[in-house]
Structure formats: structure tokens, C-alpha cells
Amino acid sequence: MERLSRISVTSRPALLGAVAMLTLTSASVAAPAATSSCSSTSCTRWSVRVTPSAPSRRAANSGPEPFGATADVVANRQTARVGALFGADRADSLSGGHFCTASVVHSPQGDLILTAAHCVSDSDNDLVFVPGYRDGKAPYGVWKLGHSYLPDGWSKDQDEDSDLAFATVDDVDDRPIEDVVGANQFTVGTATGATAVTVIGYPDSREAPIRCTNKPTVHSSTQQRIDCPAFTTGTSGSPWINGDGQVVGVLGGHDEGGSTDDVSYSVTLGSQAAELYKDAISDP
């Protein structure tokens, strides 16, 4: 597959030994920032799912959905931290152009997003992130990706157990993204299924995100899975967020997220994820 050009990719080997728990501080949401302009390039789409289907969902204001049901996402402080990825050529005309999902995670510099490795490693073009994207609009601005951080396992062999990535985004109006939309906590070492998680993502056939809450189950020693309908192409990189606002998974991994719309996967966040995060926040 083709790799991203003009995005610096930093790879690091996985750590051996015990898994560290990272508990990070969330920031609050401020007023929306102005949209920035980016250079015009082309963008490659990924096909992460093979059987797209229309979401089977209830109205978002009708109360909590049962586990395993898909619903529309309510725009609020927490969901503004999740957004869609676009090619930079779509920065001035966003409608219909997104191809993957990403989310803001806390970092000392306040400039870090999390997604799947296959979302940022297979394109020759610049990318932008649009938090809280809806209906062709960027309520919190358009943020150009800078450096991407990929595990060695993905960079060398596209190992499905290494399908996660961090990327920095450039400031907009001298403000880091975390100051604008806040951030979730990136947390490793959480036992699969210890708690329910909510997956939020952007199917590329829709112009607003969907969500589903369920308990993940173990797929293998390195992969976890969740049963949620209608997570089609475009939802790769979707965060798995527990009730404490911690990201404990990212949609990707096995079959780049899964071969059907109703079952999704994530790598198990362990020592490799901890080392990758450390690298991402250590670069000047």
C-alpha cells in the first residue's frame, strides 16, 4: 500500500514487560475556533467494511439505548472530541469527503489525536481532522495533521495487532486543539469487558456520527471485539470510550476493523500502545 507523504512517520519497537496504566487529565470545551485553510491534494479512501447497511437506530433523545443498539450522536462537550478525517483537498468543501474517524486524546502539548494505523499510513496526501463534524460543517475548525506515530509492527509488516496510530495536529489561531474541544484520556491495561464502552464513528455514507454501547469480549490475546450494528466503511479509528471518559480501544485491528458491519475489533491496548503514546508526547 502507498504511504503518507509529507507526514513524518515515527516508529518505535514495543516494550517488553508489565503494562503501564496511563490516567490522563481531560480538558474542557471552549468556543469554536475558526476554520483554517489547507493545500489542495487528492485523497485515497479505505474500504474497511464489505457489507454497508443503513443504521438501525433510535432517536438520540429517546433515552438510553440497550446494549448493542446503534443511535445518532448528540452534539455535546464529550462528542465534540470525536471527528472525521478528510484529505486536505476537501478542507474548503467537506460534505461527503470523509473516510475515517479519529478522536482527541490528552497530551502535554494538547495537540494529539488517535486513530487506526491504516487510516494514516496508506495515503500520499495531506490529511485534516474535523472534530464534531456534521452536515458539511466544521463547528470547531479544520486541523491539519502534522507528524504521525505508528508501531514498528504496522510500519514493517502491517501487523493487525499494531493497527493504531497517533498524530499531532497543527494549532489553529495559535490554539491547540485540546484547548478548543477538550480531550479524552488514553488508557492502557484495562481488562477487556471490565466495563461497557461507547463506540462513536462516522460511516462514510452519513454526514453525522453514530454511537453504540456494549461490553467488548476477547477475540484473542491481542484483539478485542464488540457487537454493534451498522459500523460501516469510515468508522475505522473510532474510539471505544468507557464511562470514565477513558479511551480503551480504537476500531481497527483484525481485518482492519472487521469484515462485517455488525462486529468490530480493536487491538488490546497494552505495552505497545503505552510506548507509542510515550513517543508521541515526547517529541518536541
CSV table of C-alpha atoms in Angstrom, one decimal:
chain,number,residue,atom,x,y,z
A,1,MET,CA,0.0,0.0,0.0
A,2,GLU,CA,1.1,3.6,-0.5
A,3,ARG,CA,2.3,5.5,2.5
A,4,LEU,CA,1.6,9.1,3.5
A,5,SER,CA,3.9,11.7,2.1
A,6,ARG,CA,4.6,15.0,3.8
A,7,ILE,CA,3.6,13.5,7.1
A,8,SER,CA,6.6,12.4,9.2
A,9,VAL,CA,6.0,8.8,10.5
A,10,THR,CA,7.9,7.8,13.6
A,11,SER,CA,8.1,4.1,14.5
A,12,ARG,CA,9.1,2.6,17.8
A,13,PRO,CA,9.5,-1.0,19.0
A,14,ALA,CA,7.1,-2.4,21.5
A,15,LEU,CA,8.1,-2.5,25.1
A,16,LEU,CA,8.5,-5.8,26.9
A,17,GLY,CA,7.3,-6.4,30.4
A,18,ALA,CA,4.4,-5.1,32.5
A,19,VAL,CA,1.7,-2.9,31.1
A,20,ALA,CA,1.5,0.6,32.5
A,21,MET,CA,-1.7,2.4,33.2
A,22,LEU,CA,-1.9,5.9,31.9
A,23,THR,CA,-4.6,8.0,33.5
A,24,LEU,CA,-4.6,11.5,32.0
A,25,THR,CA,-6.5,14.7,32.6
A,26,SER,CA,-9.4,15.8,30.4
A,27,ALA,CA,-9.7,19.4,29.3
A,28,SER,CA,-12.9,21.4,28.9
A,29,VAL,CA,-14.5,22.6,25.7
A,30,ALA,CA,-14.1,26.3,24.7
A,31,ALA,CA,-15.8,28.3,22.0
A,32,PRO,CA,-15.5,27.0,18.4
A,33,ALA,CA,-12.4,28.0,16.5
A,34,ALA,CA,-12.3,29.5,13.0
A,35,THR,CA,-11.8,27.1,10.1
A,36,SER,CA,-8.3,27.0,8.7
A,37,SER,CA,-7.4,26.6,5.0
A,38,CYS,CA,-5.2,23.8,3.7
A,39,SER,CA,-3.5,23.0,0.4
A,40,SER,CA,-5.5,21.1,-2.2
A,41,THR,CA,-4.5,17.4,-2.8
A,42,SER,CA,-6.2,14.2,-3.6
A,43,CYS,CA,-7.2,11.6,-1.0
A,44,THR,CA,-7.4,7.8,-1.0
A,45,ARG,CA,-10.4,6.1,0.6
A,46,TRP,CA,-10.2,2.9,2.5
A,47,SER,CA,-12.8,0.1,2.4
A,48,VAL,CA,-12.9,-1.1,6.0
A,49,ARG,CA,-16.2,-2.9,5.8
A,50,VAL,CA,-17.6,-5.1,3.0
A,51,THR,CA,-21.3,-5.0,3.6
A,52,PRO,CA,-22.6,-1.5,4.3
A,53,SER,CA,-26.1,-1.2,5.7
A,54,ALA,CA,-28.3,1.5,6.9
A,55,PRO,CA,-28.1,2.1,10.6
A,56,SER,CA,-30.8,0.6,12.7
A,57,ARG,CA,-31.0,3.3,15.4
A,58,ARG,CA,-33.4,5.1,17.7
A,59,ALA,CA,-33.7,8.8,18.1
A,60,ALA,CA,-30.9,10.2,20.2
A,61,ASN,CA,-33.2,11.9,22.6
A,62,SER,CA,-35.4,8.9,23.3
A,63,GLY,CA,-33.4,7.7,26.3
A,64,PRO,CA,-30.5,5.3,26.6
A,65,GLU,CA,-30.3,2.5,24.0
A,66,PRO,CA,-30.0,-1.1,25.1
A,67,PHE,CA,-26.6,-2.6,24.8
A,68,GLY,CA,-25.7,-3.4,21.2
A,69,ALA,CA,-28.1,-0.8,19.6
A,70,THR,CA,-26.9,1.9,17.3
A,71,ALA,CA,-28.1,5.5,17.7
A,72,ASP,CA,-27.4,9.1,16.4
A,73,VAL,CA,-24.9,11.0,18.4
A,74,VAL,CA,-26.0,14.1,20.4
A,75,ALA,CA,-23.6,17.0,19.9
A,76,ASN,CA,-22.2,17.9,23.3
A,77,ARG,CA,-18.9,18.5,25.2
A,78,GLN,CA,-17.8,14.9,25.0
A,79,THR,CA,-18.7,14.0,21.5
A,80,ALA,CA,-17.0,17.2,20.1
A,81,ARG,CA,-13.7,15.4,20.7
A,82,VAL,CA,-14.5,12.8,18.0
A,83,GLY,CA,-14.3,13.8,14.4
A,84,ALA,CA,-13.8,12.8,10.8
A,85,LEU,CA,-10.6,12.6,8.7
A,86,PHE,CA,-10.5,14.1,5.2
A,87,GLY,CA,-8.0,14.7,2.5
A,88,ALA,CA,-6.7,18.2,2.7
A,89,ASP,CA,-8.2,18.9,-0.7
A,90,ARG,CA,-11.6,18.7,0.9
A,91,ALA,CA,-10.8,21.3,3.6
A,92,ASP,CA,-12.9,24.0,1.9
A,93,SER,CA,-15.7,21.7,0.8
A,94,LEU,CA,-16.2,19.0,3.4
A,95,SER,CA,-19.5,17.4,2.5
A,96,GLY,CA,-19.3,13.8,1.6
A,97,GLY,CA,-15.5,13.5,1.7
A,98,HIS,CA,-14.6,11.9,5.0
A,99,PHE,CA,-13.1,8.4,5.1
A,100,CYS,CA,-12.0,7.5,8.7
A,101,THR,CA,-12.7,8.6,12.3
A,102,ALA,CA,-10.3,10.0,15.0
A,103,SER,CA,-10.5,11.5,18.4
A,104,VAL,CA,-8.6,13.9,20.6
A,105,VAL,CA,-6.7,12.4,23.5
A,106,HIS,CA,-4.9,14.3,26.2
A,107,SER,CA,-1.3,15.2,25.8
A,108,PRO,CA,1.0,17.8,27.4
A,109,GLN,CA,1.1,19.8,24.2
A,110,GLY,CA,-2.7,19.5,23.7
A,111,ASP,CA,-2.3,18.6,20.0
A,112,LEU,CA,-2.8,14.8,19.8
A,113,ILE,CA,-5.4,12.6,18.0
A,114,LEU,CA,-5.8,8.8,18.0
A,115,THR,CA,-7.0,6.7,15.0
A,116,ALA,CA,-6.2,3.4,13.3
A,117,ALA,CA,-2.8,3.0,11.7
A,118,HIS,CA,-4.3,2.0,8.3
A,119,CYS,CA,-6.1,5.4,8.3
A,120,VAL,CA,-3.0,7.5,8.2
A,121,SER,CA,-0.3,5.2,6.7
A,122,ASP,CA,-1.8,4.4,3.2
A,123,SER,CA,-2.1,7.8,1.6
A,124,ASP,CA,0.2,10.0,-0.4
A,125,ASN,CA,-1.7,13.2,0.6
A,126,ASP,CA,-2.0,15.6,3.5
A,127,LEU,CA,-4.9,15.0,5.8
A,128,VAL,CA,-7.1,17.1,8.0
A,129,PHE,CA,-9.2,16.4,11.1
A,130,VAL,CA,-12.6,17.9,11.7
A,131,PRO,CA,-13.8,17.5,15.3
A,132,GLY,CA,-17.6,17.5,15.8
A,133,TYR,CA,-18.1,17.3,12.0
A,134,ARG,CA,-21.8,17.4,10.9
A,135,ASP,CA,-23.5,18.0,7.6
A,136,GLY,CA,-20.6,19.6,5.8
A,137,LYS,CA,-19.8,22.0,8.6
A,138,ALA,CA,-16.7,22.3,10.9
A,139,PRO,CA,-18.0,23.8,14.1
A,140,TYR,CA,-14.6,23.7,15.8
A,141,GLY,CA,-12.4,24.3,12.8
A,142,VAL,CA,-10.3,22.2,10.4
A,143,TRP,CA,-7.0,20.9,11.8
A,144,LYS,CA,-4.1,19.8,9.6
A,145,LEU,CA,-2.3,16.7,10.6
A,146,GLY,CA,1.5,17.0,11.3
A,147,HIS,CA,3.5,14.0,12.5
A,148,SER,CA,2.1,10.5,12.6
A,149,TYR,CA,3.3,7.8,15.0
A,150,LEU,CA,2.9,4.1,14.0
A,151,PRO,CA,4.1,1.0,15.8
A,152,ASP,CA,7.0,-0.9,14.1
A,153,GLY,CA,4.7,-3.9,13.6
A,154,TRP,CA,2.5,-1.8,11.3
A,155,SER,CA,5.3,0.1,9.5
A,156,LYS,CA,7.2,-3.1,8.7
A,157,ASP,CA,4.5,-5.8,8.2
A,158,GLN,CA,1.1,-4.1,8.5
A,159,ASP,CA,0.6,-6.4,11.5
A,160,GLU,CA,-3.1,-6.2,12.5
A,161,ASP,CA,-2.0,-6.3,16.2
A,162,SER,CA,-0.4,-2.9,15.6
A,163,ASP,CA,-3.3,-1.1,14.0
A,164,LEU,CA,-3.4,2.1,16.0
A,165,ALA,CA,-1.7,5.4,15.4
A,166,PHE,CA,-1.3,8.9,17.0
A,167,ALA,CA,-0.9,12.1,15.0
A,168,THR,CA,-0.3,15.7,16.0
A,169,VAL,CA,-2.4,18.5,14.5
A,170,ASP,CA,-1.2,22.0,13.9
A,171,ASP,CA,-2.6,24.8,16.0
A,172,VAL,CA,-5.5,26.9,14.7
A,173,ASP,CA,-5.3,30.7,15.6
A,174,ASP,CA,-2.4,29.8,18.0
A,175,ARG,CA,-4.6,27.5,20.0
A,176,PRO,CA,-4.0,23.7,20.4
A,177,ILE,CA,-7.0,21.5,19.6
A,178,GLU,CA,-7.3,20.4,23.2
A,179,ASP,CA,-8.0,23.9,24.3
A,180,VAL,CA,-10.9,24.1,21.9
A,181,VAL,CA,-12.7,20.7,22.2
A,182,GLY,CA,-11.1,19.1,25.3
A,183,ALA,CA,-9.7,15.6,25.2
A,184,ASN,CA,-10.4,12.1,26.5
A,185,GLN,CA,-8.0,10.1,28.5
A,186,PHE,CA,-5.9,7.5,26.7
A,187,THR,CA,-5.7,4.5,29.0
A,188,VAL,CA,-3.9,1.1,28.6
A,189,GLY,CA,-4.1,-2.1,30.6
A,190,THR,CA,-7.9,-2.2,31.0
A,191,ALA,CA,-9.2,-5.7,31.1
A,192,THR,CA,-11.4,-6.5,28.0
A,193,GLY,CA,-15.0,-6.5,29.1
A,194,ALA,CA,-14.4,-5.0,32.5
A,195,THR,CA,-16.9,-2.3,31.7
A,196,ALA,CA,-19.2,-1.3,28.8
A,197,VAL,CA,-17.8,1.1,26.2
A,198,THR,CA,-19.4,3.5,23.8
A,199,VAL,CA,-18.0,3.5,20.2
A,200,ILE,CA,-18.5,6.7,18.2
A,201,GLY,CA,-17.8,6.8,14.5
A,202,TYR,CA,-18.5,8.4,11.1
A,203,PRO,CA,-19.8,5.9,8.4
A,204,ASP,CA,-18.8,7.5,5.1
A,205,SER,CA,-22.3,7.2,3.8
A,206,ARG,CA,-23.6,9.6,6.6
A,207,GLU,CA,-22.8,13.2,7.5
A,208,ALA,CA,-23.2,12.8,11.2
A,209,PRO,CA,-21.7,10.3,13.7
A,210,ILE,CA,-23.4,7.2,15.2
A,211,ARG,CA,-22.8,5.6,18.6
A,212,CYS,CA,-23.3,2.2,20.2
A,213,THR,CA,-22.7,1.0,23.7
A,214,ASN,CA,-21.8,-2.6,24.6
A,215,LYS,CA,-19.3,-4.8,26.5
A,216,PRO,CA,-16.3,-5.8,24.5
A,217,THR,CA,-15.3,-9.5,24.5
A,218,VAL,CA,-11.9,-11.2,24.0
A,219,HIS,CA,-11.2,-12.2,20.4
A,220,SER,CA,-7.6,-13.2,21.1
A,221,SER,CA,-4.7,-12.4,23.4
A,222,THR,CA,-4.1,-9.3,21.3
A,223,GLN,CA,-7.5,-8.4,19.9
A,224,GLN,CA,-10.9,-7.4,21.4
A,225,ARG,CA,-14.3,-7.3,19.6
A,226,ILE,CA,-17.7,-5.6,20.1
A,227,ASP,CA,-21.1,-6.3,18.7
A,228,CYS,CA,-22.6,-3.1,17.3
A,229,PRO,CA,-24.7,-2.8,14.1
A,230,ALA,CA,-24.1,-0.5,11.1
A,231,PHE,CA,-20.4,0.4,11.8
A,232,THR,CA,-19.6,0.5,8.1
A,233,THR,CA,-16.8,2.0,6.0
A,234,GLY,CA,-15.5,5.2,7.5
A,235,THR,CA,-15.7,4.1,11.2
A,236,SER,CA,-12.1,2.9,11.4
A,237,GLY,CA,-10.3,4.8,14.1
A,238,SER,CA,-13.5,5.2,16.2
A,239,PRO,CA,-12.6,5.5,19.9
A,240,TRP,CA,-14.0,3.0,22.4
A,241,ILE,CA,-14.8,5.2,25.5
A,242,ASN,CA,-15.7,3.8,28.9
A,243,GLY,CA,-17.9,5.5,31.5
A,244,ASP,CA,-14.9,7.4,33.0
A,245,GLY,CA,-14.1,9.1,29.7
A,246,GLN,CA,-11.1,6.8,29.0
A,247,VAL,CA,-10.3,5.6,25.5
A,248,VAL,CA,-9.6,1.8,26.0
A,249,GLY,CA,-9.8,0.8,22.3
A,250,VAL,CA,-9.8,2.1,18.7
A,251,LEU,CA,-11.7,0.5,15.9
A,252,GLY,CA,-9.3,-1.3,13.7
A,253,GLY,CA,-7.1,-4.4,14.2
A,254,HIS,CA,-8.5,-7.7,12.9
A,255,ASP,CA,-9.4,-7.3,9.2
A,256,GLU,CA,-8.7,-3.6,9.6
A,257,GLY,CA,-11.8,-3.4,11.9
A,258,GLY,CA,-13.8,-6.4,10.8
A,259,SER,CA,-15.3,-7.9,7.6
A,260,THR,CA,-19.0,-7.3,8.5
A,261,ASP,CA,-20.9,-4.2,9.7
A,262,ASP,CA,-22.1,-5.7,12.9
A,263,VAL,CA,-18.9,-6.9,14.6
A,264,SER,CA,-15.9,-4.5,15.1
A,265,TYR,CA,-12.4,-5.1,16.5
A,266,SER,CA,-9.7,-3.2,18.3
A,267,VAL,CA,-6.2,-4.1,19.3
A,268,THR,CA,-5.8,-4.7,23.0
A,269,LEU,CA,-4.1,-1.6,24.4
A,270,GLY,CA,-1.0,-2.8,26.2
A,271,SER,CA,2.7,-2.2,26.4
A,272,GLN,CA,3.0,-1.4,22.6
A,273,ALA,CA,0.3,1.2,22.9
A,274,ALA,CA,1.9,2.7,26.0
A,275,GLU,CA,5.3,3.0,24.3
A,276,LEU,CA,3.7,4.6,21.2
A,277,TYR,CA,1.9,7.2,23.3
A,278,LYS,CA,5.1,7.9,25.2
A,279,ASP,CA,6.9,8.6,21.9
A,280,ALA,CA,4.1,10.8,20.6
A,281,ILE,CA,4.1,13.1,23.6
A,282,SER,CA,7.9,13.1,23.9
A,283,ASP,CA,8.8,14.7,20.6
A,284,PRO,CA,9.4,18.4,20.7
